[in-house]
Coordinates of C-alpha atoms and ligand atoms in Angstrom, one line a residue:
M652 CA 0.0 0.0 0.0
C653 CA 1.2 3.6 -0.1
G654 CA 4.8 4.2 0.9
I655 CA 6.7 7.2 2.3
I656 CA 10.4 7.9 2.2
A657 CA 11.8 11.2 3.4
Y658 CA 15.3 12.4 4.2
V659 CA 17.2 15.2 5.8
G660 CA 20.9 15.3 6.2
H661 CA 24.0 15.7 4.0
K662 CA 23.5 13.4 1.1
D663 CA 22.2 14.1 -2.4
V664 CA 18.5 13.4 -1.8
Q665 CA 17.2 12.6 -5.3
P666 CA 18.9 9.2 -5.9
L667 CA 18.4 8.3 -2.2
L668 CA 14.6 8.9 -2.5
L669 CA 14.3 7.1 -5.8
E670 CA 16.2 4.1 -4.3
G671 CA 13.9 4.2 -1.3
L672 CA 10.8 4.3 -3.4
K673 CA 12.0 1.1 -5.2
R674 CA 12.4 -0.6 -1.9
L675 CA 8.8 0.2 -1.1
E676 CA 7.5 -0.9 -4.5
Y677 CA 6.6 -4.3 -3.3
R678 CA 3.9 -2.8 -1.1
G679 CA 1.9 -2.1 -4.2
Y680 CA 1.2 1.3 -5.8
D681 CA -0.1 3.0 -8.9
S682 CA 1.7 6.4 -9.0
A683 CA 4.7 8.1 -7.4
G684 CA 6.1 11.5 -6.7
I685 CA 9.0 13.3 -5.2
C686 CA 9.6 16.7 -3.5
I687 CA 13.1 18.2 -3.2
G688 CA 13.8 21.1 -1.0
G689 CA 16.8 23.0 0.2
E690 CA 16.2 26.4 -1.1
P691 CA 13.1 28.5 -0.5
G692 CA 10.4 26.8 -2.4
F693 CA 10.4 23.2 -3.5
F694 CA 10.6 21.1 -6.6
V695 CA 7.8 18.6 -7.0
R696 CA 7.4 16.0 -9.8
K697 CA 4.8 13.2 -10.0
A698 CA 3.9 10.5 -12.4
A699 CA 1.2 7.9 -12.8
G700 CA 2.4 4.3 -13.2
R701 CA 5.8 2.8 -12.2
I702 CA 8.7 4.6 -10.5
S703 CA 10.6 4.2 -13.7
V704 CA 8.2 6.7 -15.3
L705 CA 9.0 9.2 -12.6
E706 CA 12.7 8.5 -13.0
S707 CA 12.7 9.1 -16.7
L708 CA 10.8 12.3 -16.1
L709 CA 13.6 13.5 -13.7
D710 CA 16.3 12.3 -16.1
E711 CA 14.7 14.4 -18.9
E712 CA 14.6 17.4 -16.6
R713 CA 18.3 18.1 -16.2
A714 CA 17.2 21.1 -14.0
A715 CA 16.0 18.8 -11.2
P716 CA 17.8 20.1 -8.1
H717 CA 20.1 18.0 -5.9
G718 CA 19.0 19.2 -2.4
R719 CA 19.8 17.6 1.0
I720 CA 16.2 17.4 2.1
G721 CA 13.2 15.8 0.4
M722 CA 10.4 13.3 0.5
A723 CA 8.8 10.9 -1.9
H724 CA 5.7 8.7 -2.1
T725 CA 4.2 5.7 -3.8
R726 CA 0.4 6.0 -3.9
W727 CA -2.2 3.2 -3.9
A728 CA -5.4 5.0 -5.0
T729 CA -8.2 5.4 -2.5
H730 CA -9.7 8.8 -3.1
G731 CA -9.4 9.7 -6.8
A732 CA -8.0 7.8 -9.8
P733 CA -4.3 6.9 -10.1
T734 CA -3.3 10.0 -12.1
E735 CA -0.4 12.4 -12.0
I736 CA -2.6 15.1 -10.4
N737 CA -3.7 12.8 -7.6
A738 CA -0.2 11.5 -6.9
H739 CA 1.6 12.8 -3.8
P740 CA 3.3 15.1 -2.8
H741 CA 0.4 17.6 -2.5
T742 CA 0.9 21.3 -1.8
D743 CA -1.4 24.0 -0.7
D744 CA -2.5 26.6 -3.2
K745 CA 0.1 29.1 -2.0
Q746 CA 2.9 26.5 -2.4
L747 CA 3.8 27.1 1.3
V748 CA 3.7 23.4 2.3
A749 CA 4.1 20.0 0.7
V750 CA 2.8 16.8 2.2
V751 CA 3.1 13.1 1.5
H752 CA 0.5 11.0 3.4
N753 CA -0.5 7.4 4.0
G754 CA -3.9 6.6 5.4
I755 CA -7.3 8.2 5.0
I756 CA -8.7 11.6 6.2
E757 CA -12.2 10.6 7.0
N758 CA -13.7 14.1 7.4
Y759 CA -12.0 15.5 4.3
V760 CA -15.3 16.5 2.7
A761 CA -16.2 18.8 5.5
I762 CA -12.7 20.3 5.7
K763 CA -12.6 20.8 1.9
Q764 CA -15.9 22.6 2.1
F765 CA -14.6 24.8 4.9
L766 CA -11.4 25.6 2.9
T767 CA -13.3 26.2 -0.3
D768 CA -15.5 28.7 1.5
K769 CA -12.3 30.5 2.6
G770 CA -11.4 30.8 -1.1
H771 CA -8.9 27.9 -1.5
K772 CA -8.7 26.2 -4.8
F773 CA -8.2 22.4 -5.1
V774 CA -6.8 20.6 -8.1
S775 CA -7.1 16.9 -7.1
Q776 CA -9.7 14.6 -5.8
T777 CA -7.6 13.5 -2.9
D778 CA -8.0 13.7 0.8
T779 CA -4.3 14.4 1.1
E780 CA -4.5 17.7 -0.8
V781 CA -7.2 18.7 1.7
L782 CA -4.7 18.0 4.5
A783 CA -1.9 19.9 2.7
M784 CA -4.3 22.9 2.2
L785 CA -5.3 22.8 5.8
I786 CA -1.7 22.9 7.0
G787 CA -1.1 25.8 4.5
H788 CA -4.2 27.5 5.8
F789 CA -2.8 27.4 9.4
Y790 CA 0.8 28.3 8.4
Q791 CA 2.1 31.4 10.0
G792 CA 5.9 31.0 9.7
N793 CA 6.1 27.8 11.7
L794 CA 5.6 24.4 10.0
T795 CA 5.4 22.4 13.2
R796 CA 2.6 24.6 14.7
A797 CA 0.7 24.5 11.4
V798 CA 0.9 20.7 11.2
Q799 CA -0.2 20.4 14.8
A800 CA -3.1 22.8 14.2
A801 CA -4.2 20.8 11.2
L802 CA -4.0 17.4 12.8
H803 CA -6.2 18.6 15.6
E804 CA -8.9 19.1 13.0
V805 CA -8.7 15.8 11.1
R806 CA -10.3 12.5 11.8
G807 CA -8.9 9.4 10.3
T808 CA -5.4 7.9 9.9
Y809 CA -2.1 9.2 8.8
G810 CA 1.6 8.6 8.5
L811 CA 2.8 11.9 7.0
A812 CA 5.8 14.0 6.2
A813 CA 5.6 17.7 5.5
M814 CA 8.0 20.3 4.2
G815 CA 7.7 24.1 4.3
A816 CA 8.9 26.4 1.5
E817 CA 10.1 29.0 4.0
E818 CA 11.9 26.4 6.3
P819 CA 14.2 24.7 3.9
E820 CA 16.0 22.5 6.5
T821 CA 13.0 21.2 8.4
L822 CA 11.1 18.0 7.9
V823 CA 8.0 17.4 10.1
V824 CA 6.6 13.9 10.4
A825 CA 3.6 12.5 12.3
R826 CA 1.7 9.4 12.8
R827 CA -1.8 8.1 13.7
G828 CA -2.8 4.6 12.6
S829 CA -0.3 4.3 9.8
P830 CA 3.3 3.3 10.5
L831 CA 6.2 5.7 10.4
I832 CA 9.8 4.8 11.3
I833 CA 12.7 7.2 11.7
G834 CA 16.1 5.9 10.8
V835 CA 18.7 7.7 12.9
G836 CA 22.1 8.1 11.1
K837 CA 25.1 10.4 11.6
E838 CA 23.7 13.9 11.3
E839 CA 21.0 12.5 9.0
Y840 CA 17.5 11.0 9.3
V841 CA 15.7 8.7 6.9
V842 CA 11.9 8.4 7.6
A843 CA 9.9 5.7 6.0
S844 CA 6.7 3.8 6.3
D845 CA 8.6 0.6 6.2
A846 CA 12.0 -0.4 7.5
A847 CA 12.9 -2.0 4.1
A848 CA 13.6 1.6 2.8
I849 CA 15.8 2.4 5.8
V850 CA 18.1 -0.5 6.5
E851 CA 20.6 0.4 3.7
H852 CA 21.2 3.7 5.5
T853 CA 21.0 2.7 9.2
T854 CA 19.7 -0.1 11.4
Q855 CA 19.1 2.4 14.3
V856 CA 15.4 3.4 14.4
V857 CA 12.8 5.1 16.4
Y858 CA 9.2 3.9 16.0
L859 CA 6.6 6.7 16.3
N860 CA 3.5 5.8 18.2
D861 CA 0.0 7.1 17.4
N862 CA -0.4 10.8 17.9
E863 CA 3.3 11.4 18.0
M864 CA 5.4 13.5 15.7
A865 CA 9.0 14.5 15.1
V866 CA 10.7 17.6 13.8
L867 CA 13.9 16.8 12.0
A868 CA 16.7 19.0 10.7
P869 CA 20.4 18.1 9.9
G870 CA 21.8 16.8 13.2
T871 CA 18.7 17.7 15.3
F872 CA 15.8 15.6 16.2
K873 CA 12.8 16.4 18.5
T874 CA 9.9 14.1 19.3
M875 CA 6.6 15.2 20.8
T876 CA 2.9 14.5 20.7
I877 CA 0.7 16.4 18.3
D878 CA -0.4 18.3 21.4
D879 CA 3.2 19.5 21.7
I880 CA 4.1 17.5 24.8
P881 CA 7.8 16.4 24.5
V882 CA 8.3 12.6 24.4
T883 CA 11.6 10.8 24.8
K884 CA 12.0 7.9 22.3
E885 CA 14.2 4.9 22.6
V886 CA 16.5 4.2 19.6
Q887 CA 16.1 0.5 18.6
E888 CA 17.9 -1.9 16.3
V889 CA 16.1 -3.2 13.2
E890 CA 16.2 -7.0 13.0
F891 CA 16.9 -7.7 9.3
S892 CA 19.6 -6.8 6.8
L893 CA 19.7 -5.4 3.3
Q894 CA 20.8 -8.7 2.0
Q895 CA 17.7 -10.3 3.2
I896 CA 15.5 -7.9 1.2
E897 CA 17.4 -8.4 -2.0
L898 CA 16.7 -11.0 -4.7
G899 CA 19.9 -13.1 -4.3
G900 CA 19.7 -14.5 -7.8
Y901 CA 16.0 -15.5 -7.9
P902 CA 13.8 -13.9 -10.6
H903 CA 11.1 -13.0 -8.1
F904 CA 10.8 -12.4 -4.4
M905 CA 7.9 -14.9 -4.3
I906 CA 10.0 -17.8 -5.5
K907 CA 12.9 -16.7 -3.3
E908 CA 10.6 -16.7 -0.3
I909 CA 9.0 -20.1 -1.2
F910 CA 12.5 -21.6 -1.4
E911 CA 13.6 -19.9 1.8
Q912 CA 11.0 -21.7 3.8
P913 CA 13.2 -24.5 5.2
E914 CA 15.6 -21.9 6.6
A915 CA 12.8 -19.6 7.7
I916 CA 11.0 -22.4 9.6
A917 CA 14.3 -23.5 11.2
N918 CA 14.7 -19.8 12.3
C919 CA 11.2 -19.7 13.6
L920 CA 11.8 -22.9 15.6
R921 CA 15.3 -21.8 16.8
G922 CA 15.5 -21.6 20.6
R923 CA 11.9 -22.7 20.9
L924 CA 12.3 -26.5 20.8
D925 CA 14.2 -27.7 23.8
K926 CA 15.0 -31.2 22.6
N927 CA 17.1 -32.1 25.7
E928 CA 14.4 -31.2 28.1
G929 CA 11.5 -32.1 25.7
R930 CA 9.7 -28.8 26.0
V931 CA 8.6 -25.7 24.1
V932 CA 10.1 -22.4 25.1
L933 CA 8.1 -19.3 24.4
G934 CA 9.8 -16.5 26.3
G935 CA 7.5 -13.7 25.1
L936 CA 4.5 -15.3 26.9
S937 CA 6.0 -16.1 30.3
Q938 CA 4.3 -13.2 32.0
Y939 CA 0.9 -14.5 31.0
S940 CA 1.4 -18.3 31.0
R941 CA -1.2 -18.9 33.7
D942 CA -3.9 -16.9 32.0
I943 CA -3.1 -18.6 28.7
V944 CA -3.3 -22.2 30.1
R945 CA -6.6 -21.3 31.9
A946 CA -8.1 -19.7 28.8
R947 CA -11.7 -20.8 28.2
R948 CA -12.0 -19.5 24.7
I949 CA -9.7 -18.3 21.9
I950 CA -10.6 -15.9 19.2
I951 CA -8.2 -15.6 16.3
M952 CA -8.3 -12.5 14.1
G953 CA -6.7 -11.9 10.8
C954 CA -7.1 -11.2 7.1
G955 CA -6.4 -13.2 3.9
T956 CA -3.5 -15.7 4.3
A957 CA -3.2 -14.8 8.0
W958 CA -6.9 -15.8 8.4
H959 CA -6.2 -19.1 6.6
A960 CA -3.4 -19.7 9.1
G961 CA -5.9 -18.9 11.8
L962 CA -8.2 -21.7 10.5
V963 CA -5.3 -24.2 10.9
G964 CA -4.9 -22.7 14.4
E965 CA -8.5 -23.4 15.2
F966 CA -7.9 -27.1 14.5
L967 CA -4.6 -27.0 16.5
F968 CA -6.1 -25.3 19.6
E969 CA -9.2 -27.4 19.7
D970 CA -7.5 -30.7 18.8
L971 CA -4.3 -30.3 20.9
A972 CA -5.1 -27.7 23.6
K973 CA -8.8 -28.5 23.9
I974 CA -9.8 -24.9 24.0
P975 CA -12.9 -23.8 22.0
T976 CA -11.6 -21.6 19.2
E977 CA -13.2 -19.3 16.7
V978 CA -11.5 -17.6 13.7
E979 CA -12.8 -14.3 12.7
Y980 CA -12.2 -12.1 9.6
A981 CA -10.8 -9.0 11.4
S982 CA -12.9 -6.7 9.1
E983 CA -16.1 -8.4 10.3
F984 CA -15.2 -8.8 14.0
R985 CA -14.5 -5.1 14.5
Y986 CA -18.1 -4.1 13.6
R987 CA -20.0 -7.0 15.1
N988 CA -20.5 -6.1 18.7
P989 CA -18.6 -9.3 19.7
I990 CA -19.1 -11.1 23.0
I991 CA -15.9 -11.4 25.1
E992 CA -16.3 -13.3 28.3
D993 CA -13.8 -13.8 31.1
G994 CA -11.0 -16.1 30.1
T995 CA -11.0 -15.1 26.4
I996 CA -7.8 -14.8 24.6
A997 CA -7.7 -12.8 21.3
I998 CA -4.9 -13.7 19.0
A999 CA -4.1 -11.2 16.2
I1000 CA -2.2 -12.9 13.3
S1001 CA -0.5 -10.5 10.9
Q1002 CA 2.7 -10.8 8.8
S1003 CA 3.1 -7.0 8.6
G1004 CA 1.7 -6.2 12.0
E1005 CA 0.1 -3.1 10.3
T1006 CA -3.1 -4.4 8.7
A1007 CA -5.7 -1.8 9.6
D1008 CA -8.6 -4.3 10.1
T1009 CA -6.6 -6.6 12.2
L1010 CA -5.4 -3.8 14.4
A1011 CA -8.9 -2.4 14.8
A1012 CA -10.2 -5.9 15.7
L1013 CA -7.4 -6.3 18.2
R1014 CA -8.3 -3.0 19.9
E1015 CA -11.9 -4.0 20.0
A1016 CA -11.1 -7.2 21.7
K1017 CA -8.8 -5.5 24.2
D1018 CA -11.3 -2.9 25.0
R1019 CA -13.8 -5.6 25.9
G1020 CA -11.3 -7.2 28.3
A1021 CA -9.6 -10.0 26.3
L1022 CA -6.0 -10.9 26.9
S1023 CA -4.4 -10.1 23.6
L1024 CA -1.6 -12.0 21.9
G1025 CA 0.1 -11.3 18.6
I1026 CA 1.6 -13.6 16.1
V1027 CA 3.5 -11.2 14.0
N1028 CA 6.5 -11.1 11.7
I1029 CA 7.6 -7.5 11.7
V1030 CA 9.4 -6.7 15.0
G1031 CA 8.2 -3.4 16.5
S1032 CA 5.1 -3.2 14.2
T1033 CA 2.0 -1.6 15.6
I1034 CA 0.2 -4.9 16.3
A1035 CA 3.3 -6.3 18.0
R1036 CA 3.4 -3.3 20.2
E1037 CA -0.2 -3.1 21.1
T1038 CA -0.7 -6.8 22.1
D1039 CA -0.2 -7.8 25.7
A1040 CA 2.3 -10.4 24.7
G1041 CA 3.3 -12.2 21.5
I1042 CA 5.4 -14.6 19.5
Y1043 CA 7.4 -13.3 16.5
L1044 CA 7.6 -15.5 13.4
H1045 CA 11.3 -14.7 12.8
V1046 CA 10.9 -15.9 9.1
G1047 CA 12.7 -12.8 7.8
P1048 CA 11.2 -10.0 5.7
E1049 CA 8.5 -11.0 3.3
I1050 CA 8.7 -8.8 0.2
G1051 CA 6.6 -10.7 -2.4
V1052 CA 3.0 -9.5 -2.2
A1053 CA 1.7 -13.1 -2.0
S1054 CA 2.3 -14.3 1.5
T1055 CA 4.2 -17.7 1.6
K1056 CA 6.7 -18.2 4.3
A1057 CA 4.7 -16.1 6.8
F1058 CA 1.8 -18.6 6.4
C1059 CA 4.1 -21.5 7.4
G1060 CA 5.6 -19.5 10.2
Q1061 CA 2.2 -18.6 11.5
I1062 CA 1.2 -22.3 11.7
V1063 CA 4.4 -23.2 13.4
V1064 CA 3.9 -20.6 16.1
E1065 CA 0.3 -21.7 16.6
A1066 CA 1.4 -25.3 16.9
L1067 CA 4.1 -24.3 19.5
L1068 CA 1.5 -22.3 21.5
A1069 CA -1.1 -25.1 21.3
L1070 CA 1.5 -27.7 22.4
T1071 CA 2.6 -25.5 25.3
I1072 CA -1.0 -25.3 26.6
A1073 CA -1.7 -29.0 25.8
R1074 CA 1.2 -30.2 27.8
R1075 CA 0.1 -28.2 30.8
K1076 CA -3.3 -29.7 30.5
Y1077 CA -3.8 -33.1 28.9
M1078 CA -0.9 -34.0 26.7
S1079 CA 1.6 -36.7 27.9
Q1080 CA 5.3 -36.0 27.6
S1081 CA 5.8 -38.7 25.1
V1082 CA 3.2 -37.3 22.7
L1083 CA 4.7 -33.8 23.1
E1084 CA 8.1 -35.2 22.3
E1085 CA 6.7 -36.9 19.2
F1086 CA 5.4 -33.5 18.0
L1087 CA 8.7 -31.8 18.8
R1088 CA 10.6 -34.4 16.7
A1089 CA 8.0 -34.0 13.9
L1090 CA 8.5 -30.2 14.0
D1091 CA 12.2 -30.5 14.0
R1092 CA 12.0 -32.6 10.8
I1093 CA 9.8 -30.1 8.9
P1094 CA 12.6 -27.9 7.4
N1095 CA 14.3 -31.0 5.8
Q1096 CA 11.0 -32.3 4.6
M1097 CA 10.2 -29.0 3.0
R1098 CA 13.4 -29.2 1.0
L1099 CA 12.2 -32.5 -0.4
V1100 CA 8.9 -31.0 -1.5
L1101 CA 10.6 -28.0 -3.1
R1102 CA 12.7 -30.3 -5.3
Q1103 CA 9.6 -31.0 -7.3
S1104 CA 9.5 -27.4 -8.6
D1105 CA 10.2 -28.5 -12.2
L1106 CA 7.6 -31.1 -12.2
I1107 CA 5.1 -28.6 -10.7
R1108 CA 6.1 -26.1 -13.5
Q1109 CA 5.1 -28.7 -16.1
V1110 CA 1.8 -29.3 -14.4
A1111 CA 1.1 -25.6 -14.1
S1112 CA 1.9 -25.0 -17.8
Q1113 CA -0.5 -27.7 -18.8
Y1114 CA -3.4 -25.9 -17.1
S1115 CA -2.4 -22.3 -16.9
H1116 CA -4.8 -21.5 -19.8
R1117 CA -7.8 -22.7 -17.8
D1118 CA -9.7 -19.9 -16.3
N1119 CA -11.3 -21.8 -13.4
W1120 CA -9.6 -24.1 -10.9
L1121 CA -10.8 -25.9 -7.8
F1122 CA -8.8 -26.6 -4.6
L1123 CA -10.3 -29.1 -2.3
G1124 CA -9.2 -30.5 1.1
R1125 CA -10.6 -31.8 4.4
G1126 CA -9.7 -31.4 8.0
F1127 CA -6.3 -29.7 8.5
N1128 CA -6.0 -29.5 4.8
Y1129 CA -9.2 -27.5 4.2
P1130 CA -7.5 -24.2 5.1
V1131 CA -4.7 -25.2 2.8
A1132 CA -7.2 -25.6 -0.1
L1133 CA -8.4 -22.0 0.6
E1134 CA -4.8 -20.8 0.7
G1135 CA -4.0 -22.6 -2.6
A1136 CA -6.9 -20.9 -4.3
L1137 CA -6.0 -17.5 -2.9
K1138 CA -2.4 -17.8 -4.1
L1139 CA -3.5 -18.8 -7.6
K1140 CA -6.0 -16.0 -8.0
E1141 CA -4.0 -13.2 -6.6
I1142 CA -0.9 -13.6 -8.8
S1143 CA -2.2 -15.3 -11.9
Y1144 CA -5.7 -13.8 -12.1
I1145 CA -7.2 -17.2 -12.7
H1146 CA -10.5 -17.7 -10.9
A1147 CA -10.1 -20.4 -8.2
E1148 CA -12.4 -21.7 -5.5
G1149 CA -11.1 -23.3 -2.4
L1150 CA -13.6 -25.5 -0.5
P1151 CA -13.9 -28.3 2.0
A1152 CA -14.1 -31.3 -0.3
A1153 CA -17.4 -32.6 0.9
E1154 CA -19.1 -29.2 0.3
M1155 CA -18.7 -29.8 -3.5
K1156 CA -21.9 -31.8 -3.8
H1157 CA -23.9 -29.0 -2.1
G1158 CA -23.6 -26.8 -5.2
P1159 CA -20.1 -26.1 -6.6
I1160 CA -20.0 -29.5 -8.3
A1161 CA -22.3 -27.8 -11.0
L1162 CA -19.2 -25.8 -12.0
I1163 CA -17.2 -28.7 -13.2
N1164 CA -16.7 -29.1 -16.9
P1165 CA -14.4 -31.5 -18.8
G1166 CA -10.8 -30.6 -18.3
M1167 CA -11.2 -28.3 -15.4
P1168 CA -8.2 -28.6 -13.0
A1169 CA -9.2 -29.8 -9.5
V1170 CA -6.4 -29.8 -6.9
F1171 CA -7.0 -32.2 -4.1
I1172 CA -4.9 -32.2 -0.9
A1173 CA -5.1 -35.9 -0.3
T1174 CA -2.5 -36.8 2.4
R1175 CA -3.2 -39.8 4.6
G1176 CA -5.1 -39.0 7.7
T1177 CA -8.5 -39.4 9.4
Q1178 CA -10.5 -38.3 6.4
Y1179 CA -8.3 -39.9 3.6
E1180 CA -10.9 -42.5 2.6
K1181 CA -13.7 -39.9 2.4
L1182 CA -11.5 -37.6 0.3
L1183 CA -10.9 -40.5 -2.2
G1184 CA -14.7 -40.6 -2.6
N1185 CA -14.8 -36.9 -3.2
I1186 CA -12.1 -37.3 -5.9
Q1187 CA -14.1 -39.9 -7.7
E1188 CA -17.2 -37.6 -7.7
V1189 CA -15.2 -34.8 -9.3
K1190 CA -13.3 -37.1 -11.7
A1191 CA -16.6 -38.6 -12.9
R1192 CA -17.6 -35.2 -14.2
G1193 CA -14.5 -34.8 -16.3
A1194 CA -12.2 -32.7 -14.1
K1195 CA -8.5 -33.3 -14.3
I1196 CA -7.2 -34.3 -10.9
I1197 CA -4.0 -32.9 -9.4
A1198 CA -3.4 -34.6 -6.1
V1199 CA -1.0 -33.6 -3.3
A1200 CA -0.4 -36.9 -1.7
N1201 CA 2.0 -38.7 0.6
E1202 CA 5.1 -40.4 -0.9
G1203 CA 4.5 -44.0 -1.5
D1204 CA 0.7 -43.7 -1.9
D1205 CA 0.2 -46.1 -4.8
H1206 CA -3.5 -45.9 -4.7
I1207 CA -3.7 -42.2 -5.5
S1208 CA -1.7 -42.5 -8.8
H1209 CA -4.5 -44.6 -10.2
V1210 CA -7.1 -42.0 -9.6
A1211 CA -5.2 -38.7 -10.1
D1212 CA -3.9 -37.3 -13.4
H1213 CA -0.9 -35.8 -11.6
V1214 CA 0.6 -36.5 -8.2
L1215 CA 2.7 -34.1 -6.2
T1216 CA 4.2 -35.8 -3.2
V1217 CA 4.9 -34.7 0.3
P1218 CA 6.7 -36.7 3.1
D1219 CA 4.7 -38.1 6.0
T1220 CA 4.2 -36.1 9.2
I1221 CA 1.8 -35.9 12.1
E1222 CA -1.6 -34.9 10.7
P1223 CA -1.8 -31.5 12.4
L1224 CA 1.5 -30.5 10.8
Q1225 CA 0.6 -31.6 7.3
P1226 CA -0.4 -28.0 6.2
L1227 CA 3.3 -27.0 6.5
L1228 CA 4.2 -29.4 3.7
T1229 CA 1.0 -29.6 1.6
V1230 CA 0.9 -25.8 1.1
L1231 CA 4.3 -25.8 -0.7
P1232 CA 3.2 -27.5 -3.9
L1233 CA 0.2 -25.1 -4.1
Q1234 CA 2.5 -22.1 -3.7
L1235 CA 4.7 -23.4 -6.5
L1236 CA 1.7 -24.2 -8.7
A1237 CA 0.4 -20.6 -8.3
Y1238 CA 3.9 -19.2 -9.0
H1239 CA 4.6 -21.2 -12.1
A1240 CA 1.1 -20.7 -13.5
A1241 CA 1.4 -16.9 -13.0
V1242 CA 4.9 -16.8 -14.7
E1243 CA 3.5 -18.9 -17.6
R1244 CA 0.7 -16.4 -18.1
G1245 CA 3.2 -13.5 -18.1
C1246 CA 1.9 -12.0 -14.8
N1247 CA 4.0 -9.7 -12.7
V1248 CA 4.3 -12.1 -9.7
D1249 CA 5.7 -9.7 -7.2
K1250 CA 3.5 -6.8 -8.0
P1251 CA 0.1 -8.2 -8.9
R1252 CA -2.5 -5.7 -10.2
N1253 CA -4.6 -3.9 -7.6
L1254 CA -2.9 -5.5 -4.6
A1255 CA -0.9 -4.1 -1.8
K1256 CA 1.5 -5.9 0.5
S1257 CA 0.3 -4.2 3.7
V1258 CA -3.3 -3.1 3.7
T1259 CA -3.2 -0.1 6.0
V1260 CA -6.6 1.2 5.1
E1261 CA -10.0 -0.2 6.0
Ligands
F6R826 C1 -2.2 -13.0 0.5 C2 -1.8 -11.9 1.3 C3 -2.9 -11.2 2.1 C4 -2.4 -11.0 3.5 C5 -3.4 -10.1 4.3 C6 -3.0 -9.9 5.7 O1 -1.1 -13.6 -0.2 O2 -0.7 -11.6 1.4 O3 -4.1 -11.9 2.0 O4 -2.2 -12.2 4.1 O5 -3.5 -8.9 3.6 O6 -1.8 -9.3 5.8 P1 -1.0 -9.3 7.2 O7 -0.6 -10.7 7.4 O8 0.2 -8.4 6.9 O9 -1.9 -8.8 8.2

């Protein structure tokens, strides 16, 4: 979703900002713009489309200045089409202030009316121009005061950076509901909505909280609330390196991240499986371990892939820990007047830790008295900071828009939590140890599955022209079917339905026509025989069967047209292996169709608006 990069210091700002924008590209955007200051007045250029379009524009204009202060933005359209005019930065009509902004100003219509009545002239359809105009309206020679005055009037969310034409060394940044991180270098500051744009400059960062702002100038740095109360911020170390966010020889981030999974899961498990003592170690929860073990109900909240991981969690918490569990779409939960009783734990699952709906659902659950836990990848993200306690995924940065390694990390963390509770309640030590051994084997088993990438590419190319696919599974593999369908549709634009296999005959079976690919997750387990029956029902109607099955399953090769194999593991852990062939199927099908895998149309990596 929208990205901000801003800089003040001693370096030539234009190449630095363009490089920063490229690091934010993965978040998804449809236009970009840059503002360079340093002399009274500022230089603003914007372009619809890719950053390369903006870059060529700047190359053509040899007059583009090389200042030491500036800001840039990638916009993902919400208010107004993705055009040059609507791209950020926006200025007020007197060209006194320029603003880049992530988030949504909810009362922009009323403010726009107020400003129009005062004689201000607007050129775009955006809520951000309204914010820039309001700051300009309040400007009386002090940018910080003008930003504070404007922010007192707005409702909604923002991560913003502002520059003033008459204050050529000052950058003002503020945050409410949309992340903003300040990288602290030597006499320089790099501000971004995402640490990916900061780590090449510095790993020392300050995370702004909601309603906080900072005033930055070369070598000076002040933080305060938007009510102007000074706040002292701790400088923290970012967890990941630049190397981790580069392609490392892979053609796309998605395939890199798919292949990184054995290592990522090993990292996720590191220090958490105590094989000598036969126990799980989750240090982040120790303060609340009694409440967690006594929980009477668990509510899991998330969106998209994180919601699918939550569905696997539902099976894990009910099956292993014997705690009634519900999985909620965060976007629905927040508006549903939910019932939270004593002993309820709300678990927010989010790779980015910034998803607006998940954050709002978390706050709702907390307000109603739930103990809140986070299963989050990005250290220091808003959800991670707002939960009472949590478990980080530690799977490394996920840049590809389609979530892959985070899904497996989320399931591993849920399994560790479920096992911790289970052992304190009903599970014997020997069963726990069996699980721990099985988890320990997962990274190597993943490597075996990934070796089939070429075979999967051939299968994908055989069916990539088909516009409708089905993904079917039962039990623990039902969420995997949903995830396989989501992966395929988001990056290849093929329509795909994921369903519990037995639901087919209640309607969707009518969709089947000869040659339609139907992917069955058919590993051995409690519902294996029933699933074989479902395969026959679908095959009888002419579908082509692609089965994900266990190695050595001779029976399945007689019924399926293609078999992709996974090693045996304990049934609750199967999703960690069965999802891999589906990620690869989606990837290869999308590449075959010529789709931009890492930047699928209309999608954003981190959905920070409702
Ligand atoms: C799908 C995908 C999305 C995210 C969803 C939640 O591949 O990436 O469905 O899973 O937007 O994002 P996080 O986990 O960052 O809250």
